[in-house]
Each structure stands twice: as C-alpha cells, then as structure tokens.
C-alpha cells in the first residue's frame, strides 16, 4: 500500500487548482442510466470512486468513454450511454467497496421499473442506513423488499406513480435517489425537507438539462413533474467545495497564502466564515478564492449541520487546523456518530484533543511532531496531511487509498505550492 511522506514546516504559497466535485460526480454519473442518449460530463475528477462508478455503470449496460480535458477544465470529459440496460442488479462485491453505488437504485427503478441493489453496509464513520432512500421511493409508489442483504424495488406497472415524502432528517443520498427516481414518474413527486447541498443543485440542473421538470431547486421543497423520457446532455461538474476547504485549512496551519482556483465562494459560505473566525484573510479573486494567514489560528466553535450549515465533511480538516491554534476550539459532530477517528492519530503528533460523545475540545499546542499515522477514512486522512504539513519533522501517512477516493493528485498540488511531500509506492 502506498504511503505519503511529509516533512513539515513549509508555508504554502501559490495557486491550487480545484477539481470537479467527487460528491457531485457520484450523483451525476448514474443519470446516464435515465436515458438511451449520451450524457457527456465535463470536469470529472480523476478519483478512484469515479473510476469505480464507471465500472458499475458498465456492468449495467452503460458504455463509458473518457476523452481528454477541455482547456478550461481540470477534469476529464466522460461520455456515458445506456442504449439498453443489460442488468438491473448492483452486486454486493461492488456496493460494499463504494457506498455511493446505492445511487443507481433510483435511476434503475425509473428506467426499468425495477432494481436490485446490495445494502451498502456501514463504514468507518457510521452505520449509514438507507431507510430514508427506501421510504421516499415507497412514497412514490415503489414496492420494496429486503432479502439476503439486497434491496429489491419494483414500480408496479413499470412506472412510479408519484407522491409526496417529507424527510424526517436531511439526507443527501436519499434526496438524490428520490429525485432521480421521480423524473420519469407518471405523476408529480414532492420532497419536503430535502437536502440543499450544492451537489443536489448540480444534480437537478443536470436533470433539467436532460429534459426533467424540477421546481424548487436549491430549496428544501422539490417538486418533480414526471416526464415520459429524458434526452442526452452535456454538463460540467461543479468544483469541489470540500477539496477547496481542505486546502484552505492547509494554508492556514502553514501560515501560507494560496489561491483556490475554480472554487466558488457561494457554495462554501459556512467554511469561509469559519476560516475568517479563525483569523484568516479570505477574499474572492477573478479565478477563485484567496486564503492567507499570518500567526496562529484563533479558537473556533463549530457544529456540523446540513447545508448551508458547516459541512460535516470539513470537520476533521478544521480540527487539524485548530491543533496549532491559540486557546480552545469546540467541535460538535451532529451528522455522523463516529466521525472522530482522526483524533487518536492526531494525538500521536502531539495534539491535545478531548472527545466526549459528539463533542471534541481542541486545545492549541506549541508545536506538532511528525509521526507515522494511519488513515481511517477519507476526510480523516486529509486531517493527517494538514497536521503533517505543519509538524516538526517527518510524518508518514499510511493507507492513503482512503485519500485517493476524494483528493485528485494531492501530492502534486501541494508540491506545486511548496510542500515537502512525496508518495512512496509500496509496489
Ligand atoms: C453524503 O453521504 C456524502 N457522500 C458524504 O460525504 C457526506 O458526509 C454526507 O452526504 C453528509 O453531507 C456522497 O455524497 C457520496 P446522508 P450520505 O444521507 O448521502 C442518516 C465524504 O467524505 N441517514 O446525508 O450517505 C445518516 O446515517 C462523504 O465525501 C439515515 O438515517 O449522507 C447520517 O447520520 C462522507 N437514513 C445522516 O442521515 C438514510 O436513509 C446524513 O446522511 C440516509 C441517511
């Protein structure tokens, strides 16, 4: 397994290109199942999960071809076409490796009137149930059966009728599955307390470009009037607001000055507000967002929440940034039940973090000391990179396959702004 080695102490200075958003790409790709015409996605990030999703689409009968990048994009162009579905089954051996595979459930149900998808199971940050996905689809008329670790969904008569569902808690994935199921329903589907993340807006905008009728995009109430068919489209994946926020934290902890090229301030207001609370200079530029810092980060008090609140996907990275700050910072993780796996690893580098249930108190220390550490999940891995960039001495991050799921060309991007970082391939 590869390892990333960092020798800390370099201030990050320069421009960091922000790739297409992983969590947008993973909900845009299954849209190719909804039509027999080609869907061309631009600015796709080069990530393990995107490649994995492409393989899953291939298994369902969707052909995918990767072209080069457009000059204005960092990501690649992929054209996906499902002339006819050859399967409506997403098998366990794929779904267990990539939870986002569950996002083929809605599109398969919409296109073929049936879908058999393995239950994804839990992961490092929580047990990740999918009950809300299933309840929303049932509200639209689907018949759902759970057997031998699989979900079998059927639309009576081959097509969902329509209906109304109010989410008891906000769920990004359940909203995405429900919207993708609804676009080809016979009637109208209404979702209340729907997720409002920018990635959902990206999904809805892509579906509208394919001919879907969706009202309330960007709000918590989505009204989808089903149509008989969708056509192909070309759509550009939004910039990754979590990648951008992650590099912003790296700039702050190293007292650097970076421009996040391609980042959109309007999609990450809570992150930018938290960076300003920590004392960073944050300003829009003509091609992105500049983040600069001198001195140590001020204490922050942050509680994760659904968008537009502070993103749970930014919690670990901000915590790493706070470890060298002044005073005590307070984090509350309200979305996932086990999202502090980075804490014991950060402690190995000399951080002072006390976790009690969903809350963590981070007391700034004078310095961090590089150490061998273990990545446990995607965002936890990034918190270790961020701490390593500022630690005295060498940090070796192991199990970097977690990182490769969500951060494209990480070491190249950081080397380009002055970090002393390299990947050691273990063969
Ligand atoms: C998406 O996961 C993201 N993944 C996650 O990013 C992100 O952390 C999460 O949304 C929250 O923003 C992708 O987009 C591929 P949820 P998702 O359904 O859809 C509970 C990363 O690091 N819940 O919004 O799985 C659930 O347990 C990843 O990029 C149910 O109870 O998240 C959690 O407590 C990690 N029943 C809460 O809702 C359900 O049916 C929010 O989960 C579904 C969810």
Short mmCIF file of C-alpha atoms and ligand atoms in Angstrom, two decimals:
data_model
loop_
_atom_site.label_atom_id
_atom_site.label_comp_id
_atom_site.label_asym_id
_atom_site.label_seq_id
_atom_site.Cartn_x
_atom_site.Cartn_y
_atom_site.Cartn_z
CA UNK A 1 0.00 0.00 0.00
CA UNK A 2 1.24 3.50 -0.84
CA UNK A 3 2.43 5.91 1.80
CA UNK A 4 2.62 9.69 1.78
CA UNK A 5 5.67 11.22 3.46
CA UNK A 6 5.66 14.87 4.53
CA UNK A 7 8.46 16.94 6.03
CA UNK A 8 6.57 19.77 7.71
CA UNK A 9 7.33 23.47 8.09
CA UNK A 10 6.87 24.82 4.57
CA UNK A 11 4.46 27.68 4.08
CA UNK A 12 2.06 27.00 1.20
CA UNK A 13 2.20 29.75 -1.40
CA UNK A 14 0.71 29.82 -4.87
CA UNK A 15 -2.29 28.55 -6.83
CA UNK A 16 -4.08 25.24 -6.19
CA UNK A 17 -6.41 24.02 -8.97
CA UNK A 18 -9.67 22.69 -7.51
CA UNK A 19 -11.01 19.59 -9.26
CA UNK A 20 -14.57 18.63 -10.09
CA UNK A 21 -16.57 17.66 -7.01
CA UNK A 22 -16.46 13.97 -6.05
CA UNK A 23 -19.89 14.12 -4.42
CA UNK A 24 -21.41 15.80 -7.46
CA UNK A 25 -19.76 13.38 -9.92
CA UNK A 26 -21.08 10.36 -7.99
CA UNK A 27 -24.68 11.53 -8.38
CA UNK A 28 -24.32 12.82 -11.95
CA UNK A 29 -22.86 9.57 -13.30
CA UNK A 30 -26.00 7.46 -12.57
CA UNK A 31 -28.07 9.99 -14.52
CA UNK A 32 -26.69 8.26 -17.64
CA UNK A 33 -28.98 5.33 -16.78
CA UNK A 34 -32.07 7.53 -17.20
CA UNK A 35 -31.89 7.89 -20.99
CA UNK A 36 -30.76 5.95 -24.06
CA UNK A 37 -28.99 9.06 -25.33
CA UNK A 38 -25.40 10.05 -24.46
CA UNK A 39 -24.70 12.05 -21.31
CA UNK A 40 -21.39 13.92 -21.51
CA UNK A 41 -19.92 15.07 -18.21
CA UNK A 42 -17.10 17.61 -18.19
CA UNK A 43 -14.61 18.38 -15.42
CA UNK A 44 -14.83 14.87 -13.94
CA UNK A 45 -12.15 14.40 -11.26
CA UNK A 46 -9.57 11.61 -11.61
CA UNK A 47 -10.60 9.68 -8.49
CA UNK A 48 -10.84 6.03 -7.51
CA UNK A 49 -14.54 6.34 -6.70
CA UNK A 50 -15.31 7.91 -10.08
CA UNK A 51 -13.49 5.09 -11.86
CA UNK A 52 -15.32 2.58 -9.67
CA UNK A 53 -18.67 4.10 -10.54
CA UNK A 54 -17.78 3.91 -14.22
CA UNK A 55 -17.17 0.17 -13.87
CA UNK A 56 -20.52 -0.27 -12.14
CA UNK A 57 -22.29 1.58 -14.96
CA UNK A 58 -20.53 -0.71 -17.46
CA UNK A 59 -21.90 -3.75 -15.62
CA UNK A 60 -25.42 -2.35 -16.07
CA UNK A 61 -25.01 -1.90 -19.83
CA UNK A 62 -23.84 1.69 -19.90
CA UNK A 63 -20.87 2.34 -22.21
CA UNK A 64 -18.41 4.95 -20.96
CA UNK A 65 -15.66 6.66 -22.92
CA UNK A 66 -13.10 9.01 -21.41
CA UNK A 67 -11.85 11.86 -23.54
CA UNK A 68 -9.23 14.48 -22.69
CA UNK A 69 -9.87 17.65 -20.75
CA UNK A 70 -11.27 20.89 -22.16
CA UNK A 71 -8.71 23.71 -21.67
CA UNK A 72 -10.99 25.47 -19.18
CA UNK A 73 -11.46 22.33 -17.07
CA UNK A 74 -9.08 20.49 -14.69
CA UNK A 75 -11.10 17.31 -15.00
CA UNK A 76 -11.73 14.87 -17.81
CA UNK A 77 -14.64 14.51 -20.19
CA UNK A 78 -16.63 11.28 -19.99
CA UNK A 79 -19.47 10.33 -22.31
CA UNK A 80 -21.80 7.66 -20.93
CA UNK A 81 -24.56 6.00 -22.93
CA UNK A 82 -27.09 3.39 -21.83
CA UNK A 83 -28.71 2.39 -25.10
CA UNK A 84 -30.28 -0.56 -23.32
CA UNK A 85 -29.81 -1.80 -19.77
CA UNK A 86 -28.22 -5.26 -19.62
CA UNK A 87 -28.75 -5.65 -15.88
CA UNK A 88 -30.67 -4.03 -13.04
CA UNK A 89 -28.51 -5.57 -10.30
CA UNK A 90 -25.79 -3.75 -8.33
CA UNK A 91 -23.87 -6.62 -6.69
CA UNK A 92 -22.53 -6.79 -3.12
CA UNK A 93 -18.88 -7.00 -4.15
CA UNK A 94 -19.15 -3.58 -5.80
CA UNK A 95 -21.51 -1.84 -3.38
CA UNK A 96 -19.52 -2.87 -0.27
CA UNK A 97 -16.43 -1.14 -1.71
CA UNK A 98 -18.21 2.01 -2.75
CA UNK A 99 -21.32 3.08 -0.84
CA UNK A 100 -22.29 5.63 -3.47
CA UNK A 101 -23.26 2.66 -5.69
CA UNK A 102 -26.61 2.83 -3.89
CA UNK A 103 -27.29 5.83 -6.14
CA UNK A 104 -28.13 3.51 -9.05
CA UNK A 105 -31.27 2.42 -7.19
CA UNK A 106 -33.44 5.41 -8.15
CA UNK A 107 -32.32 5.64 -11.79
CA UNK A 108 -32.72 1.88 -12.42
CA UNK A 109 -36.19 1.97 -10.89
CA UNK A 110 -37.09 4.94 -13.09
CA UNK A 111 -35.66 3.50 -16.32
CA UNK A 112 -36.51 -0.21 -15.94
CA UNK A 113 -39.26 -0.28 -13.34
CA UNK A 114 -37.12 -2.48 -11.11
CA UNK A 115 -33.77 -2.55 -9.30
CA UNK A 116 -31.87 -4.99 -7.11
CA UNK A 117 -29.11 -3.29 -5.12
CA UNK A 118 -26.98 -4.69 -2.34
CA UNK A 119 -27.38 -3.00 1.02
CA UNK A 120 -24.20 -0.91 1.34
CA UNK A 121 -23.47 -1.73 4.97
CA UNK A 122 -21.69 0.61 7.32
CA UNK A 123 -18.33 2.31 7.10
CA UNK A 124 -15.75 3.86 9.43
CA UNK A 125 -17.83 6.95 10.22
CA UNK A 126 -21.15 5.29 10.95
CA UNK A 127 -23.65 2.58 10.14
CA UNK A 128 -25.02 4.64 7.23
CA UNK A 129 -28.57 3.22 6.93
CA UNK A 130 -30.62 3.69 3.75
CA UNK A 131 -34.09 3.57 5.29
CA UNK A 132 -34.89 7.09 4.07
CA UNK A 133 -33.95 6.19 0.48
CA UNK A 134 -36.47 3.34 0.63
CA UNK A 135 -39.24 5.29 2.36
CA UNK A 136 -39.05 8.06 -0.24
CA UNK A 137 -39.28 5.56 -3.12
CA UNK A 138 -42.23 3.80 -1.43
CA UNK A 139 -43.97 7.17 -1.11
CA UNK A 140 -43.66 7.47 -4.90
CA UNK A 141 -45.29 4.05 -5.37
CA UNK A 142 -42.36 1.63 -5.32
CA UNK A 143 -42.74 -1.81 -3.71
CA UNK A 144 -39.63 -2.56 -1.67
CA UNK A 145 -38.46 -5.94 -0.41
CA UNK A 146 -35.33 -6.67 1.65
CA UNK A 147 -33.88 -10.16 1.23
CA UNK A 148 -30.42 -11.71 1.68
CA UNK A 149 -28.72 -8.36 2.05
CA UNK A 150 -30.29 -6.90 -1.07
CA UNK A 151 -32.95 -4.27 -1.71
CA UNK A 152 -35.40 -5.29 -4.43
CA UNK A 153 -37.50 -2.38 -5.66
CA UNK A 154 -40.32 -2.64 -8.19
CA UNK A 155 -42.53 0.01 -9.74
CA UNK A 156 -45.97 -1.57 -10.26
CA UNK A 157 -46.84 -1.42 -13.94
CA UNK A 158 -43.25 -0.49 -14.71
CA UNK A 159 -43.52 3.16 -13.72
CA UNK A 160 -43.62 5.09 -10.44
CA UNK A 161 -46.98 6.82 -9.83
CA UNK A 162 -45.80 9.92 -7.96
CA UNK A 163 -46.49 11.08 -4.41
CA UNK A 164 -45.17 13.16 -1.54
CA UNK A 165 -42.49 12.47 1.10
CA UNK A 166 -41.20 14.59 3.98
CA UNK A 167 -37.71 13.62 5.16
CA UNK A 168 -37.58 13.34 8.99
CA UNK A 169 -33.86 14.16 8.80
CA UNK A 170 -31.97 15.71 5.93
CA UNK A 171 -30.28 13.07 3.76
CA UNK A 172 -28.12 13.93 0.75
CA UNK A 173 -28.12 10.45 -0.79
CA UNK A 174 -31.80 9.78 -0.15
CA UNK A 175 -32.70 13.11 -1.76
CA UNK A 176 -30.55 12.23 -4.76
CA UNK A 177 -32.06 8.76 -5.21
CA UNK A 178 -35.59 10.12 -4.82
CA UNK A 179 -35.07 12.91 -7.37
CA UNK A 180 -33.54 10.52 -9.92
CA UNK A 181 -36.46 8.11 -9.43
CA UNK A 182 -39.05 10.87 -9.72
CA UNK A 183 -38.03 12.43 -13.03
CA UNK A 184 -39.63 9.63 -15.10
CA UNK A 185 -42.65 9.02 -12.85
CA UNK A 186 -46.18 9.08 -14.27
CA UNK A 187 -47.28 11.84 -11.89
CA UNK A 188 -45.73 14.53 -9.74
CA UNK A 189 -43.40 13.84 -6.82
CA UNK A 190 -42.89 16.28 -3.94
CA UNK A 191 -39.97 16.08 -1.49
CA UNK A 192 -40.05 18.17 1.68
CA UNK A 193 -37.09 18.76 3.99
CA UNK A 194 -34.93 17.72 1.05
CA UNK A 195 -31.15 18.23 1.20
CA UNK A 196 -29.99 21.54 -0.30
CA UNK A 197 -26.28 20.78 -0.78
CA UNK A 198 -24.76 22.36 -3.93
CA UNK A 199 -24.24 18.82 -5.24
CA UNK A 200 -28.05 18.37 -5.20
CA UNK A 201 -28.40 21.61 -7.16
CA UNK A 202 -25.82 20.26 -9.64
CA UNK A 203 -27.86 17.05 -9.98
CA UNK A 204 -31.13 18.91 -10.52
CA UNK A 205 -29.56 21.27 -13.06
CA UNK A 206 -28.15 18.32 -15.00
CA UNK A 207 -31.52 16.54 -14.97
CA UNK A 208 -33.25 19.72 -16.19
CA UNK A 209 -30.67 19.91 -18.99
CA UNK A 210 -31.78 16.36 -19.85
CA UNK A 211 -35.43 17.45 -20.02
CA UNK A 212 -36.65 16.91 -16.46
CA UNK A 213 -39.19 19.24 -14.84
CA UNK A 214 -38.00 20.21 -11.34
CA UNK A 215 -39.19 23.19 -9.27
CA UNK A 216 -37.65 24.48 -6.03
CA UNK A 217 -34.04 23.69 -6.96
CA UNK A 218 -31.80 24.78 -4.07
CA UNK A 219 -34.67 24.85 -1.58
CA UNK A 220 -35.87 22.22 0.89
CA UNK A 221 -39.01 21.53 -1.19
CA UNK A 222 -38.51 19.88 -4.56
CA UNK A 223 -41.46 19.34 -6.92
CA UNK A 224 -40.69 16.97 -9.78
CA UNK A 225 -43.26 16.58 -12.57
CA UNK A 226 -42.52 13.23 -14.23
CA UNK A 227 -41.88 13.11 -17.99
CA UNK A 228 -42.05 10.18 -20.40
CA UNK A 229 -38.38 10.28 -21.37
CA UNK A 230 -35.18 12.23 -20.93
CA UNK A 231 -32.65 13.11 -23.62
CA UNK A 232 -28.88 13.37 -23.53
CA UNK A 233 -26.97 16.47 -22.44
CA UNK A 234 -23.51 17.88 -21.80
CA UNK A 235 -22.97 19.04 -18.25
CA UNK A 236 -19.96 20.42 -16.33
CA UNK A 237 -19.37 19.04 -12.83
CA UNK A 238 -19.18 21.76 -10.15
CA UNK A 239 -15.91 22.50 -8.34
CA UNK A 240 -15.23 20.50 -5.19
CA UNK A 241 -16.07 22.78 -2.26
CA UNK A 242 -14.72 20.23 0.24
CA UNK A 243 -11.38 19.87 -1.54
CA UNK A 244 -11.16 23.67 -1.64
CA UNK A 245 -11.94 23.94 2.08
CA UNK A 246 -9.39 21.25 2.85
CA UNK A 247 -6.57 23.13 1.10
CA UNK A 248 -7.72 26.34 2.80
CA UNK A 249 -7.12 24.67 6.18
CA UNK A 250 -3.66 23.60 4.97
CA UNK A 251 -2.90 27.21 4.00
CA UNK A 252 -3.96 28.48 7.43
CA UNK A 253 -2.00 25.96 9.51
CA UNK A 254 1.19 26.64 7.48
CA UNK A 255 0.64 30.45 7.63
CA UNK A 256 0.59 30.45 3.84
CA UNK A 257 -1.14 32.34 1.07
CA UNK A 258 -2.93 30.31 -1.61
CA UNK A 259 -5.46 30.87 -4.35
CA UNK A 260 -8.05 28.10 -4.70
CA UNK A 261 -8.56 28.23 -8.44
CA UNK A 262 -12.09 27.35 -9.55
CA UNK A 263 -13.62 27.42 -6.06
CA UNK A 264 -16.96 29.19 -5.72
CA UNK A 265 -17.48 31.27 -2.55
CA UNK A 266 -21.28 31.00 -2.87
CA UNK A 267 -21.06 27.21 -2.37
CA UNK A 268 -18.95 27.31 0.78
CA UNK A 269 -20.04 30.32 2.83
CA UNK A 270 -20.03 28.45 6.16
CA UNK A 271 -16.48 27.22 5.54
CA UNK A 272 -15.28 30.71 4.61
CA UNK A 273 -16.98 32.20 7.68
CA UNK A 274 -15.20 29.65 9.89
CA UNK A 275 -11.85 30.48 8.25
CA UNK A 276 -12.43 34.19 8.95
CA UNK A 277 -13.40 33.32 12.56
CA UNK A 278 -10.01 31.60 12.80
CA UNK A 279 -8.36 34.84 11.68
CA UNK A 280 -7.63 34.04 8.04
CA UNK A 281 -7.82 36.56 5.22
CA UNK A 282 -10.42 35.22 2.77
CA UNK A 283 -11.22 37.09 -0.42
CA UNK A 284 -12.68 36.39 -3.83
CA UNK A 285 -10.39 36.61 -6.86
CA UNK A 286 -11.25 36.59 -10.55
CA UNK A 287 -10.48 32.87 -10.76
CA UNK A 288 -11.31 31.60 -7.27
CA UNK A 289 -10.75 32.32 -3.59
CA UNK A 290 -7.58 33.56 -1.83
CA UNK A 291 -6.87 32.30 1.69
CA UNK A 292 -3.93 33.75 3.63
CA UNK A 293 -2.81 33.58 7.26
CA UNK A 294 -0.13 35.02 9.47
CA UNK A 295 0.17 33.89 13.09
CA UNK A 296 -1.77 31.14 14.78
CA UNK A 297 -5.44 30.33 14.21
CA UNK A 298 -7.90 31.87 16.65
CA UNK A 299 -10.24 29.46 18.50
CA UNK A 300 -13.39 28.40 16.67
CA UNK A 301 -16.67 26.88 17.84
CA UNK A 302 -18.20 24.77 15.08
CA UNK A 303 -21.20 22.44 14.91
CA UNK A 304 -21.74 20.42 11.74
CA UNK A 305 -25.12 20.71 10.03
CA UNK A 306 -26.80 20.08 6.69
CA UNK A 307 -26.18 22.75 4.04
CA UNK A 308 -25.98 25.71 4.29
CA UNK A 309 -24.55 24.90 7.76
CA UNK A 310 -20.95 23.91 8.44
CA UNK A 311 -20.24 20.73 6.44
CA UNK A 312 -19.53 17.51 8.32
CA UNK A 313 -17.03 16.77 5.55
CA UNK A 314 -14.98 19.75 6.77
CA UNK A 315 -14.89 18.85 10.48
CA UNK A 316 -11.71 16.75 10.54
CA UNK A 317 -9.76 19.24 8.45
CA UNK A 318 -10.75 22.20 10.64
CA UNK A 319 -9.89 20.19 13.74
CA UNK A 320 -6.37 19.60 12.39
CA UNK A 321 -6.04 23.32 11.70
CA UNK A 322 -7.12 24.13 15.27
CA UNK A 323 -4.47 21.89 16.88
CA UNK A 324 -1.83 24.62 16.50
CA UNK A 325 -4.25 27.45 17.22
CA UNK A 326 -4.47 29.65 20.28
CA UNK A 327 -6.91 28.78 23.06
CA UNK A 328 -9.52 26.03 22.87
CA UNK A 329 -11.77 25.20 19.91
CA UNK A 330 -15.04 23.30 20.25
CA UNK A 331 -16.41 20.92 17.63
CA UNK A 332 -19.80 19.20 17.64
CA UNK A 333 -20.45 16.48 15.06
CA UNK A 334 -24.23 16.24 14.62
CA UNK A 335 -24.42 14.23 11.39
CA UNK A 336 -22.41 11.01 11.86
CA UNK A 337 -22.00 9.00 15.04
CA UNK A 338 -18.34 8.07 14.65
CA UNK A 339 -16.52 10.82 12.83
CA UNK A 340 -13.62 11.39 15.24
CA UNK A 341 -11.40 8.53 14.00
CA UNK A 342 -8.70 11.10 13.21
CA UNK A 343 -8.36 12.11 16.87
CA UNK A 344 -6.16 9.23 18.12
CA UNK A 345 -3.92 9.62 15.06
CA UNK A 346 -3.61 13.39 15.55
CA UNK A 347 -2.80 12.72 19.22
CA UNK A 348 0.23 10.73 18.07
CA UNK A 349 1.55 14.01 16.66
CA UNK A 350 1.15 15.80 19.98
CA UNK A 351 -2.32 17.31 19.57
CA UNK A 352 -4.43 17.97 22.67
CA UNK A 353 -7.97 16.84 21.83
CA UNK A 354 -10.62 15.64 24.29
CA UNK A 355 -13.63 13.83 22.82
CA UNK A 356 -16.83 13.40 24.81
CA UNK A 357 -19.67 11.88 22.78
CA UNK A 358 -20.37 14.12 19.79
CA UNK A 359 -18.20 16.96 21.10
CA UNK A 360 -14.45 17.48 20.84
CA UNK A 361 -12.38 20.16 22.58
CA UNK A 362 -9.11 21.03 20.83
CA UNK A 363 -6.53 22.95 22.86
CA UNK A 364 -3.81 24.60 20.79
CA UNK A 365 -0.29 23.30 21.45
CA UNK A 366 3.03 24.95 20.81
CA UNK A 367 4.09 22.54 18.09
CA UNK A 368 3.28 19.17 16.49
CA UNK A 369 5.82 16.38 15.97
CA UNK A 370 5.75 14.31 12.81
CA UNK A 371 4.97 10.60 13.26
CA UNK A 372 3.80 7.51 11.39
CA UNK A 373 -0.02 7.71 11.29
CA UNK A 374 -2.87 5.69 9.83
CA UNK A 375 -5.62 6.97 7.54
CA UNK A 376 -9.02 5.57 8.53
CA UNK A 377 -11.48 7.37 6.27
CA UNK A 378 -11.34 9.98 3.56
CA UNK A 379 -11.59 13.23 5.50
CA UNK A 380 -9.67 11.88 8.50
CA UNK A 381 -6.80 11.16 6.08
CA UNK A 382 -6.80 14.77 4.95
CA UNK A 383 -6.66 15.99 8.55
CA UNK A 384 -3.43 13.97 8.99
CA UNK A 385 -1.95 15.54 5.85
CA UNK A 386 -2.85 19.02 7.13
CA UNK A 387 -1.24 18.36 10.52
CA UNK A 388 1.83 16.82 8.84
CA UNK A 389 2.34 19.94 6.72
CA UNK A 390 2.88 21.98 9.91
CA UNK A 391 4.53 19.37 12.14
CA UNK A 392 8.23 19.40 13.03
CA UNK A 393 9.98 16.52 11.29
CA UNK A 394 8.56 13.75 9.14
CA UNK A 395 5.04 12.36 9.01
CA UNK A 396 4.23 9.13 7.17
CA UNK A 397 0.55 8.69 6.34
CA UNK A 398 -0.34 5.05 5.69
CA UNK A 399 -3.37 3.55 3.88
CA UNK A 400 -3.54 6.51 1.51
CA UNK A 401 -6.06 4.65 -0.64
CA UNK A 402 -8.59 6.44 1.56
CA UNK A 403 -7.21 9.76 0.29
CA UNK A 404 -7.24 8.66 -3.34
CA UNK A 405 -11.01 8.31 -3.14
CA UNK A 406 -11.51 12.04 -2.76
CA UNK A 407 -8.36 14.05 -3.49
CA UNK A 408 -7.07 14.12 -7.05
CA UNK A 409 -3.26 14.44 -7.43
CA UNK A 410 -2.92 15.64 -3.84
CA UNK A 411 0.86 15.47 -3.57
CA UNK A 412 1.33 17.20 -6.96
CA UNK A 413 -1.00 20.04 -5.97
CA UNK A 414 0.76 20.51 -2.62
CA UNK A 415 4.29 20.20 -4.10
CA UNK A 416 3.38 22.98 -6.55
CA UNK A 417 2.76 25.37 -3.64
CA UNK A 418 5.93 24.48 -1.74
CA UNK A 419 5.08 21.48 0.42
CA UNK A 420 7.82 18.91 1.04
CA UNK A 421 5.62 15.90 0.29
CA UNK A 422 6.03 12.70 -1.71
CA UNK A 423 4.21 9.43 -2.35
CA UNK A 424 6.15 6.23 -1.69
CA UNK A 425 4.64 3.49 -3.77
CA UNK A 426 4.73 0.19 -1.96
CA UNK A 427 4.58 -1.69 -5.28
C1 LIG B 1 -23.26 12.22 1.55
O1 LIG B 1 -23.34 10.98 2.21
C2 LIG B 1 -21.79 12.40 1.18
N1 LIG B 1 -21.36 11.33 0.27
C3 LIG B 1 -20.94 12.38 2.45
O2 LIG B 1 -19.60 12.67 2.06
C4 LIG B 1 -21.42 13.50 3.39
O3 LIG B 1 -20.69 13.42 4.59
C5 LIG B 1 -22.92 13.33 3.68
O4 LIG B 1 -23.66 13.29 2.43
C6 LIG B 1 -23.48 14.48 4.52
O5 LIG B 1 -23.24 15.69 3.88
C7 LIG B 1 -21.64 11.44 -1.05
O6 LIG B 1 -22.25 12.40 -1.49
C8 LIG B 1 -21.15 10.33 -1.92
P1 LIG B 1 -26.67 11.50 4.35
P2 LIG B 1 -24.81 10.34 2.52
O7 LIG B 1 -27.63 10.54 3.78
O8 LIG B 1 -25.73 10.68 1.45
C9 LIG B 1 -28.55 9.43 8.17
C10 LIG B 1 -17.28 12.39 2.02
O9 LIG B 1 -16.41 12.45 2.91
N2 LIG B 1 -29.34 8.65 7.22
O10 LIG B 1 -26.87 12.96 4.13
O11 LIG B 1 -24.61 8.91 2.86
C11 LIG B 1 -27.06 9.09 8.11
O12 LIG B 1 -26.77 7.97 8.93
C12 LIG B 1 -18.58 11.66 2.28
O13 LIG B 1 -17.17 12.91 0.87
C13 LIG B 1 -30.34 7.81 7.69
O14 LIG B 1 -30.57 7.72 8.90
O15 LIG B 1 -25.19 11.13 3.86
C14 LIG B 1 -26.42 10.35 8.62
O16 LIG B 1 -26.45 10.33 10.03
C15 LIG B 1 -18.64 11.06 3.69
N3 LIG B 1 -31.07 7.09 6.80
C16 LIG B 1 -27.35 11.46 8.12
O17 LIG B 1 -28.59 10.81 7.79
C17 LIG B 1 -30.85 7.17 5.45
O18 LIG B 1 -31.58 6.50 4.68
C18 LIG B 1 -26.85 12.18 6.88
O19 LIG B 1 -26.53 11.19 5.91
C19 LIG B 1 -29.83 8.02 4.98
C20 LIG B 1 -29.09 8.76 5.89
#
